[in-house]
PDB file of C-alpha atoms in Angstrom:
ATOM      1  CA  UNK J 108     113.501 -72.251  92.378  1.00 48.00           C
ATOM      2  CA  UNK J 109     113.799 -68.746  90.504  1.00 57.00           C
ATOM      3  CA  UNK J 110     111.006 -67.396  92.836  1.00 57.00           C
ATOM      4  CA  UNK J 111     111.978 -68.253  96.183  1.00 58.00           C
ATOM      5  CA  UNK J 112     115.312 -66.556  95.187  1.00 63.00           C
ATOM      6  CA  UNK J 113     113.908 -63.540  94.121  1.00 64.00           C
ATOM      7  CA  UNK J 114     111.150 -63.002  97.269  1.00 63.00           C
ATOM      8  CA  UNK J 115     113.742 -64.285  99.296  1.00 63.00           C
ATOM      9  CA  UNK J 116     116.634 -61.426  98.324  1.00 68.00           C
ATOM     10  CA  UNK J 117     113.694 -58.882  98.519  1.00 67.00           C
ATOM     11  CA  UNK J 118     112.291 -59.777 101.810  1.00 68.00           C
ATOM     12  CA  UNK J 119     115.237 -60.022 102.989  1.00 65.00           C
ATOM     13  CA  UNK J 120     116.334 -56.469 102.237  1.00 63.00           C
ATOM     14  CA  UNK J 121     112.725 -55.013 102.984  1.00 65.00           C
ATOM     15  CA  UNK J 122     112.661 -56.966 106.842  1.00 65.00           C
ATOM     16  CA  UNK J 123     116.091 -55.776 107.458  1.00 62.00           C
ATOM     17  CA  UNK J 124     115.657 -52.405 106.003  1.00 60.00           C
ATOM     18  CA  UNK J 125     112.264 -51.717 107.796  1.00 58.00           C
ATOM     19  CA  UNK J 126     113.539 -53.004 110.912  1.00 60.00           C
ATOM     20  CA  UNK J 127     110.315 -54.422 111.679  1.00 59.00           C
ATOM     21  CA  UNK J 128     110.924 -55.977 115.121  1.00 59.00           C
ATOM     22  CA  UNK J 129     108.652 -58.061 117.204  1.00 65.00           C
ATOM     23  CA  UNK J 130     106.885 -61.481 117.384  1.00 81.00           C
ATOM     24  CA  UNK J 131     105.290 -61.246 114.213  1.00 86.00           C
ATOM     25  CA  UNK J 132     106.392 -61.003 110.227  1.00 87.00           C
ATOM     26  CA  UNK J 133     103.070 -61.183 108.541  1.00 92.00           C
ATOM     27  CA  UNK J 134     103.055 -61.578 104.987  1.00 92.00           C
ATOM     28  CA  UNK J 135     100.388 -61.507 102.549  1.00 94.00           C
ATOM     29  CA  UNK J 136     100.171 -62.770  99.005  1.00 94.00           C
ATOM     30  CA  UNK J 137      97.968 -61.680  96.159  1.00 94.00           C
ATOM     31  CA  UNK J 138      97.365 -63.939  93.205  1.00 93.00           C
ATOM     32  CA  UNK J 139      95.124 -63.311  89.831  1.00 87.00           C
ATOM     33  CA  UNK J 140      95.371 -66.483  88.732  1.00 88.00           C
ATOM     34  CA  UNK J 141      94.486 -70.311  91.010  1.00 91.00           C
ATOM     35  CA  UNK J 142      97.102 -71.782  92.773  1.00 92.00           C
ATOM     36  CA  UNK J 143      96.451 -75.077  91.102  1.00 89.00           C
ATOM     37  CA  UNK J 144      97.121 -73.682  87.357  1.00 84.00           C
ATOM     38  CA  UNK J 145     100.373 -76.026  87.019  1.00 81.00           C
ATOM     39  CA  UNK J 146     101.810 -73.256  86.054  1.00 82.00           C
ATOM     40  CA  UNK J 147     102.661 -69.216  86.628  1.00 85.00           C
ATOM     41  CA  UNK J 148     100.504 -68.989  90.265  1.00 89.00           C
ATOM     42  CA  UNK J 149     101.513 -72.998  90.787  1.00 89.00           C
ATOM     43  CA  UNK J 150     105.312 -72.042  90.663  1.00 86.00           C
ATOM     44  CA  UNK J 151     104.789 -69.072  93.212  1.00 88.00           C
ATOM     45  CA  UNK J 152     102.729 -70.753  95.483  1.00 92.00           C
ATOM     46  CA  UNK J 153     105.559 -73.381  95.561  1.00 90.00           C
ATOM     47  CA  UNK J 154     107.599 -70.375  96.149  1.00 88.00           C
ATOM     48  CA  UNK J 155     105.683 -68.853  98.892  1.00 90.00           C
ATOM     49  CA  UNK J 156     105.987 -72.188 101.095  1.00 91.00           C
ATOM     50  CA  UNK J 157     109.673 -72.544 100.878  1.00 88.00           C
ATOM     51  CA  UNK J 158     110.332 -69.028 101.571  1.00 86.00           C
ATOM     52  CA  UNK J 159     107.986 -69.193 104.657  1.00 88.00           C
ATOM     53  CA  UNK J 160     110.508 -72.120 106.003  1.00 89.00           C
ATOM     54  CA  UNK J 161     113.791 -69.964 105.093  1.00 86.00           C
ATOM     55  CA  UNK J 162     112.395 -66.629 106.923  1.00 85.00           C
ATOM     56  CA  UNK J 163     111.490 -68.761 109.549  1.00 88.00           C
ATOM     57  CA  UNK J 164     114.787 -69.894 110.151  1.00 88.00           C
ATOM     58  CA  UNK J 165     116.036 -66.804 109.528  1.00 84.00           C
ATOM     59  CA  UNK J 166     113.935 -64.849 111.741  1.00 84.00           C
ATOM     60  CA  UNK J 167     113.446 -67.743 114.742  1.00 86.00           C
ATOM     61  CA  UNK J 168     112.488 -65.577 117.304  1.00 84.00           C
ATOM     62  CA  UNK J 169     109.802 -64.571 114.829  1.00 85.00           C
ATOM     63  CA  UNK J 170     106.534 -66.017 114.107  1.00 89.00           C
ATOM     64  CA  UNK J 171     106.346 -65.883 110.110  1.00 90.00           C
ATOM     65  CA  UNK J 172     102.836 -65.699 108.686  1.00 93.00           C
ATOM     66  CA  UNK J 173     102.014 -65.883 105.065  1.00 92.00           C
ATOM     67  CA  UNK J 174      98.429 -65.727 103.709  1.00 95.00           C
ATOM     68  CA  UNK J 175      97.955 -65.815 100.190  1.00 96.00           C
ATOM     69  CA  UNK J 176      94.395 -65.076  97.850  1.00 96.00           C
ATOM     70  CA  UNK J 177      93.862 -66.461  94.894  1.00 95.00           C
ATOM     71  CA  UNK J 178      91.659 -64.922  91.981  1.00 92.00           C
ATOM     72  CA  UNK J 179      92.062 -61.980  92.909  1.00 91.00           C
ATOM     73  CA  UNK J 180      89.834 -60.263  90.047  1.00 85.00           C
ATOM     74  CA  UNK J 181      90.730 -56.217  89.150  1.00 81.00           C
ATOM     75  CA  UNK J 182      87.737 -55.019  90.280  1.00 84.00           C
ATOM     76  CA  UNK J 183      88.016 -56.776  93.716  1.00 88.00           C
ATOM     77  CA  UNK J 184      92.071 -55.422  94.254  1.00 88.00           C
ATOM     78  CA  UNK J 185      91.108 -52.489  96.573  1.00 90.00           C
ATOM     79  CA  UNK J 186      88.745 -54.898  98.567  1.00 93.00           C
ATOM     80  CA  UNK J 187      91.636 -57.247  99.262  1.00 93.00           C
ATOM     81  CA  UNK J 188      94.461 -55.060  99.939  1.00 92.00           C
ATOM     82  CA  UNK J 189      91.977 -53.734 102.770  1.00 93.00           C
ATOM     83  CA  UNK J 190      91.018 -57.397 104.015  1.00 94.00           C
ATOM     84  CA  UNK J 191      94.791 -58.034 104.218  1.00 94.00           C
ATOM     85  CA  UNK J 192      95.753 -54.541 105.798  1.00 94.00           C
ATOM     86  CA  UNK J 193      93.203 -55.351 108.545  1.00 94.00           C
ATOM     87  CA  UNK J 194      94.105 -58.377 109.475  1.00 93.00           C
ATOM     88  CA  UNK J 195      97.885 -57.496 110.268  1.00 93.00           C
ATOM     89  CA  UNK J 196      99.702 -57.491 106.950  1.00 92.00           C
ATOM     90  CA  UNK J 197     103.429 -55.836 107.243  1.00 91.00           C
ATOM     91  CA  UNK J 198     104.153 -56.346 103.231  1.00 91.00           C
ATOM     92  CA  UNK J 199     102.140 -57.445 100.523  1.00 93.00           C
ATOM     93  CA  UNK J 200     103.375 -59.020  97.364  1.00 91.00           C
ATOM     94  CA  UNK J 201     101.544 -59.093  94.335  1.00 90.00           C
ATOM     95  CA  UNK J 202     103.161 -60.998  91.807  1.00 87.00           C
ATOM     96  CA  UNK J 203     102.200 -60.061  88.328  1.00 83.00           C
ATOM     97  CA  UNK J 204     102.318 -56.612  85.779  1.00 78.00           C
ATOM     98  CA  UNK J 205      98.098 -56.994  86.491  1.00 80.00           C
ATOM     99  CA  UNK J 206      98.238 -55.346  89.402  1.00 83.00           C
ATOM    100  CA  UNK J 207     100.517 -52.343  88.612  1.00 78.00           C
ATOM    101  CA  UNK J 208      97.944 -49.924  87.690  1.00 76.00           C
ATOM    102  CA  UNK J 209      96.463 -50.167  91.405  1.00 83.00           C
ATOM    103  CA  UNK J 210      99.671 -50.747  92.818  1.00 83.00           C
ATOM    104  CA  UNK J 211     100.691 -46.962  93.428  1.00 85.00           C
ATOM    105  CA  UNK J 212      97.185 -46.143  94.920  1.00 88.00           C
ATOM    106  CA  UNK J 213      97.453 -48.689  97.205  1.00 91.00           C
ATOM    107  CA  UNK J 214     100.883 -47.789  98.402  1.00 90.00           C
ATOM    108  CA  UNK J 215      99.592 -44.177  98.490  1.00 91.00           C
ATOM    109  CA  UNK J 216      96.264 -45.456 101.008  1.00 93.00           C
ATOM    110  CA  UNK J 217      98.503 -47.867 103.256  1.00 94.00           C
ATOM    111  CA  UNK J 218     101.619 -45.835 103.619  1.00 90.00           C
ATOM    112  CA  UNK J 219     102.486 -47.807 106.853  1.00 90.00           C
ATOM    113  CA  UNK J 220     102.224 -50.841 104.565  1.00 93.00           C
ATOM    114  CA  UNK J 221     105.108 -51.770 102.345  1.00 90.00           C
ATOM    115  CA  UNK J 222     104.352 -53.660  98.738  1.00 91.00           C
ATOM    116  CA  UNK J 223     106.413 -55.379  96.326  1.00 88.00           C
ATOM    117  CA  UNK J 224     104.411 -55.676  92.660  1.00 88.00           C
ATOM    118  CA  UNK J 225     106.163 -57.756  90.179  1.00 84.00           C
ATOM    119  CA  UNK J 226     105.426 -54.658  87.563  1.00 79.00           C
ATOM    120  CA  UNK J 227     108.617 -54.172  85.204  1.00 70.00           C
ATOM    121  CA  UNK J 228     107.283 -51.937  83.524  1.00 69.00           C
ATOM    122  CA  UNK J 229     105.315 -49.505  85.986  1.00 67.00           C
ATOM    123  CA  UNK J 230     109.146 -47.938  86.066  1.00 62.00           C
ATOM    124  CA  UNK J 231     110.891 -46.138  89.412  1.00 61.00           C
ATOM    125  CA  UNK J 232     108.007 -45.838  91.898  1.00 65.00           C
ATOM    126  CA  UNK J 233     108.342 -42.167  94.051  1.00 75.00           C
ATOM    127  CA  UNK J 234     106.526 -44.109  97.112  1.00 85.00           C
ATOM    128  CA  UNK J 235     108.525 -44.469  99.663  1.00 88.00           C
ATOM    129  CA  UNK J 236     106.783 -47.985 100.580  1.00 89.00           C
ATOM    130  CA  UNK J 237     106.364 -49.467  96.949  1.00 89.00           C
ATOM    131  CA  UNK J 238     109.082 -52.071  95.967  1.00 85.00           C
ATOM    132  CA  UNK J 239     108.645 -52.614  91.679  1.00 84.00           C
ATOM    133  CA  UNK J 240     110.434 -55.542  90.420  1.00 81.00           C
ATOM    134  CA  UNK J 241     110.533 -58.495  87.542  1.00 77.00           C
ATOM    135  CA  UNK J 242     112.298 -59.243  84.285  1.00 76.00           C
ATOM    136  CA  UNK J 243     111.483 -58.328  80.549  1.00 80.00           C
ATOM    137  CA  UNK J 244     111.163 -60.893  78.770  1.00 87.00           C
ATOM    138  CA  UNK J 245     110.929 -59.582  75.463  1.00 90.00           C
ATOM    139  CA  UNK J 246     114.897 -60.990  75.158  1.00 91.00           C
ATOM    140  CA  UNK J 247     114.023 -64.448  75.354  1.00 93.00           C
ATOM    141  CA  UNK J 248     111.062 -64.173  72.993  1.00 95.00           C
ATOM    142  CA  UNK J 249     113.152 -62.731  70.547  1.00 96.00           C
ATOM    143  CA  UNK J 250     115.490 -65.478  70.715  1.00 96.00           C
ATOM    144  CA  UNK J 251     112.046 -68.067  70.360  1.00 95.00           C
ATOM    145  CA  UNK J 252     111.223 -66.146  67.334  1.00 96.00           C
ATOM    146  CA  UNK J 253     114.629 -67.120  65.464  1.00 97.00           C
ATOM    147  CA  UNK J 254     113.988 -70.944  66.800  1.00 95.00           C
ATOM    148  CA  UNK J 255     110.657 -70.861  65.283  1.00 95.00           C
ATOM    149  CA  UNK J 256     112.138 -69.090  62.263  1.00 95.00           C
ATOM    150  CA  UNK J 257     114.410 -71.781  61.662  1.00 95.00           C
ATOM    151  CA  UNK J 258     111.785 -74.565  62.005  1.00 93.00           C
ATOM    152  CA  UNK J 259     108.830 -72.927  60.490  1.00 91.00           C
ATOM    153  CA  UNK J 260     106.878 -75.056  57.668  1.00 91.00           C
ATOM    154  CA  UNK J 261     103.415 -73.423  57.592  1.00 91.00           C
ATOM    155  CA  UNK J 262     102.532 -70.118  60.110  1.00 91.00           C
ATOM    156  CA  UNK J 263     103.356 -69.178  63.484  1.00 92.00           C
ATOM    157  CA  UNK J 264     100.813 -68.518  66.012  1.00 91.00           C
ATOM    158  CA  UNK J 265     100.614 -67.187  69.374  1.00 92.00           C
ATOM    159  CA  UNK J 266      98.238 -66.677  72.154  1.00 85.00           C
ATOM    160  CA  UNK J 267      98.218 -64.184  74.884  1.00 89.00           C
ATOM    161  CA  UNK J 268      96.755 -62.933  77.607  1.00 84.00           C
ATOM    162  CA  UNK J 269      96.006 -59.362  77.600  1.00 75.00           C
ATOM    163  CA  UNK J 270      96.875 -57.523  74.210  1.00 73.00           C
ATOM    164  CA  UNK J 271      97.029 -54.108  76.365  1.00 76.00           C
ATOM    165  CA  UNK J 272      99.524 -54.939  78.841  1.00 79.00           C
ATOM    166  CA  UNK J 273     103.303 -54.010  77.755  1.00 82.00           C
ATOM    167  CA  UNK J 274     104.818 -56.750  79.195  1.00 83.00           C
ATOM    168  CA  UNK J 275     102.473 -58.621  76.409  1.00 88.00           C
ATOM    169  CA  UNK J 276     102.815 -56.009  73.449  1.00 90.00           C
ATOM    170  CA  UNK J 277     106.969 -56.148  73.923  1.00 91.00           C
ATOM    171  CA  UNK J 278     107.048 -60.104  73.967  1.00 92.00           C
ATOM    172  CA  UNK J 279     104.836 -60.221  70.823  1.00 94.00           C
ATOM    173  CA  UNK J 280     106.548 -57.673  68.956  1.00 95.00           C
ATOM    174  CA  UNK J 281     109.783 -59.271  70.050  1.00 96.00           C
ATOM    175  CA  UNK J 282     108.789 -62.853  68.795  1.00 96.00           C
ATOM    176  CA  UNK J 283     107.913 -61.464  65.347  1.00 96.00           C
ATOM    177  CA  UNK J 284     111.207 -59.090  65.035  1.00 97.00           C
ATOM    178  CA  UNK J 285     112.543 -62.804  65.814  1.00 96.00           C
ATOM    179  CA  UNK J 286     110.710 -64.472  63.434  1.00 96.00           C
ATOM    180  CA  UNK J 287     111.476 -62.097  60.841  1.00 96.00           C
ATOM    181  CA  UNK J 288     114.975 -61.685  61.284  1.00 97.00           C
ATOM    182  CA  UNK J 289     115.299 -64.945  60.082  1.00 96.00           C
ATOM    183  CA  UNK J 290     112.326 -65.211  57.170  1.00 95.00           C
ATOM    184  CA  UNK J 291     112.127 -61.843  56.208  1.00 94.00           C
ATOM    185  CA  UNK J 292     110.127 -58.410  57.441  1.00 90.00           C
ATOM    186  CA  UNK J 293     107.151 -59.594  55.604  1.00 88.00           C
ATOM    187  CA  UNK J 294     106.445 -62.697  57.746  1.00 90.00           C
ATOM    188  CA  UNK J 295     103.338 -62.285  60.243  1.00 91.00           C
ATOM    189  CA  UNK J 296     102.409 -63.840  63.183  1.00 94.00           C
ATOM    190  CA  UNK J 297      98.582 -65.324  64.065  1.00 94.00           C
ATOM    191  CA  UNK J 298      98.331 -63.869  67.330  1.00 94.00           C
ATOM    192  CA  UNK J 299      94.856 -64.337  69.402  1.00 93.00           C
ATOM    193  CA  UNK J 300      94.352 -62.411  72.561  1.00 92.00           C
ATOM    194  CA  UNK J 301      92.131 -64.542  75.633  1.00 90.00           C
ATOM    195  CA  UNK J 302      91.294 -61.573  77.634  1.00 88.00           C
ATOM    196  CA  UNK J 303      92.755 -63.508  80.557  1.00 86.00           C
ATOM    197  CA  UNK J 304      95.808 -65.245  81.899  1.00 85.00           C
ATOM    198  CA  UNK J 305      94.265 -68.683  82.447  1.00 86.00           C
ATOM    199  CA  UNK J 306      91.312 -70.076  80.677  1.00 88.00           C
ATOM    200  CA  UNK J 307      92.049 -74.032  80.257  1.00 90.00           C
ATOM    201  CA  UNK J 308      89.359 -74.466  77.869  1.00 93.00           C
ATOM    202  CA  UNK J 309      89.802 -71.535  75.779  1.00 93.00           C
ATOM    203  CA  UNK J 310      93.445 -72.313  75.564  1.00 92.00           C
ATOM    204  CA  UNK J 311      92.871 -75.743  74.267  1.00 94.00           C
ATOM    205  CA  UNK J 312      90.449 -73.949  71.633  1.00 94.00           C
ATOM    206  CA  UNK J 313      92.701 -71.292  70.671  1.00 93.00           C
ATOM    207  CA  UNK J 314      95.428 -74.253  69.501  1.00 93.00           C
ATOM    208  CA  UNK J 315      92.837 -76.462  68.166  1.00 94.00           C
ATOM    209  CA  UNK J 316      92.178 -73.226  65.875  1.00 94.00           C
ATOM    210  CA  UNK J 317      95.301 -72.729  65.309  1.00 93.00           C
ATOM    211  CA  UNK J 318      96.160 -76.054  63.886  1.00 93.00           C
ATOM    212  CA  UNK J 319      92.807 -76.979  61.694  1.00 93.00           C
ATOM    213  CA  UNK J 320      91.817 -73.652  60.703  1.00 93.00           C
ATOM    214  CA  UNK J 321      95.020 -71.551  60.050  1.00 92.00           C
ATOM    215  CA  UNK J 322      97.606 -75.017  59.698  1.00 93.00           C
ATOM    216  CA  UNK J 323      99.907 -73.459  61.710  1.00 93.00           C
ATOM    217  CA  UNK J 324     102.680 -75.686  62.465  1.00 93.00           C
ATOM    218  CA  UNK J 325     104.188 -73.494  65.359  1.00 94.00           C
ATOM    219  CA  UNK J 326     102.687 -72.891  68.664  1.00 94.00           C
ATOM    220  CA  UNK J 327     103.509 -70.328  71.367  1.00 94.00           C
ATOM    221  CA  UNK J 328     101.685 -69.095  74.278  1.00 92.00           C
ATOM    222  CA  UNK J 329     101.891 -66.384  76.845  1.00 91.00           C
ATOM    223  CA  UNK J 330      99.095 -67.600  79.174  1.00 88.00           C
ATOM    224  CA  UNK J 331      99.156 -69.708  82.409  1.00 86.00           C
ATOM    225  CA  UNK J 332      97.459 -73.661  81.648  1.00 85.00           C
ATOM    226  CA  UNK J 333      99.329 -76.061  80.085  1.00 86.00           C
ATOM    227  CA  UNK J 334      97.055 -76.709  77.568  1.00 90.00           C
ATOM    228  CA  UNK J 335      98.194 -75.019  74.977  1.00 91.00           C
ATOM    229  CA  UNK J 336     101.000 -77.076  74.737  1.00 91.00           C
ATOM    230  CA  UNK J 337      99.678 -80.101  75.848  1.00 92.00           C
ATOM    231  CA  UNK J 338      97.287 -80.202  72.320  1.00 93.00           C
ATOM    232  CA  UNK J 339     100.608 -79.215  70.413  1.00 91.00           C
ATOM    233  CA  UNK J 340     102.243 -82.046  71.776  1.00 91.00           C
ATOM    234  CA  UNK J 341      99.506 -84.383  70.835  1.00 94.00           C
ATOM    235  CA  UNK J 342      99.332 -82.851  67.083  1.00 93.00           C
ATOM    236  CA  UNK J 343     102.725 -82.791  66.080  1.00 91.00           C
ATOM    237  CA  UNK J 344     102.662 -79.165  66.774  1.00 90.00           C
ATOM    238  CA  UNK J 345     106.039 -76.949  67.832  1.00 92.00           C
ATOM    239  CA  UNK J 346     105.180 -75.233  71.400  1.00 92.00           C
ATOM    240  CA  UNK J 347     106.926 -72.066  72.939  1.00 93.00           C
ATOM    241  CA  UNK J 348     105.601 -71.712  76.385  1.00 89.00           C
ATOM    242  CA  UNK J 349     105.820 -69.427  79.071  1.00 83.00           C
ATOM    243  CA  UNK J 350     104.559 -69.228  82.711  1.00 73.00           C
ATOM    244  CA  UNK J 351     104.337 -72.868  83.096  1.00 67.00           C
TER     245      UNK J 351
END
């Protein structure tokens, strides 16, 4: 699994690095999204156990500890970084570009805390205890935009989370540059923004709108359910999907 690899290189190097010693490696988890989303906070809550076996068996003189929360809302971030602080935590991971705005605060209050924020684009952090890593997936949605190019009939339409993140402006823009480098510079894209990453009836609306009210024959989605995909599937839709 892609994010057991990941965690595990990076805790790895953080629990060596630190040289944090003792009977204890306490690790806490924060989530925005519900661990039973079948998809984005699914997959690295899957994660999250398996890595808790392999630092256990690499660290078996060690007692390994790792607490996740789930739903972790913006306005609640500072309250649970301090919940988790206070209870023992040695490193917290939060595991999506939501949390990078608060991410060098926190680092900044709990500098004998270390953090790893999945943030690609919150760029080189100067604190000493904030770990910033991830992928940019604009590369791949560039190369869905020629697929869906090539297989357009009607429109193209996508849904996303959060129009103001960058991690979401560069995959949109990169899907249309894809899209258009196959049908031309004048081709658009439907795109509808949620306001959230995971909203399983509002992402079974969004297609449903997208398929009776703009006839769009394509279908991609940068949110967390399945269900976007799942009502392609059942209407002869095309679905791009990522985070589940």
């Amino acid at each position: 699994m892609a994010h057991t690899d990941v965690y595990y290189s990076i805790l790895l190097l953080l629990l060596w690095g630190l040289g944090i010693e003792g009977d204890i490696i306490h690790l806490c988890y924060m989530y925005y999204g519900p661990i039973n989303d079948l998809g984005y906070t699914f997959t690295h809550n899957m994660a999250r156990k398996e890595l808790h076996e392999r630092l256990q068996t690499e660290f078996p003189e060690a007692r390994v500890i790792s607490d996740y929360v789930e739903n972790v809302a913006k306005q609640n971030h500072t309250a649970v970084v301090d919940a988790s602080v206070a209870k023992g935590c040695q490193i917290i991971i939060a595991t999506s570009q939501t949390f990078a705005d608060w991410a060098v605060t926190a680092a900044r209050r709990h500098w004998n805390v270390t953090f790893a924020v999945r943030a690609a684009f919150l760029g080189n952090s100067t604190e000493p205890n904030l770990i910033v890593y991830g992928s940019k997936p604009y590369v791949a949605w560039y190369r869905a935009g020629i697929v869906a190019g090539l297989e357009r009939q009607s429109c193209v339409a996508m849904l996303v989370s959060m129009h103001d993140l960058p991690l979401i402006v560069s995959s949109v823009n990169a899907f249309t540059m894809g899209i258009q480098s196959v049908l031309g510079s004048a081709e658009r894209v439907h795109v509808m923004d949620l306001g959230t990453w995971f909203d399983e009836t509002a992402e079974r609306v969004a297609a449903a709108v997208f398929h009776k009210a703009l006839k769009c024959d394509i279908v991609a989605h940068y949110t967390d359910s399945f269900q976007a995909m799942d009502y392609a599937s059942a209407n002869g839709q095309y679905g791009i999907s990522m985070n589940n």
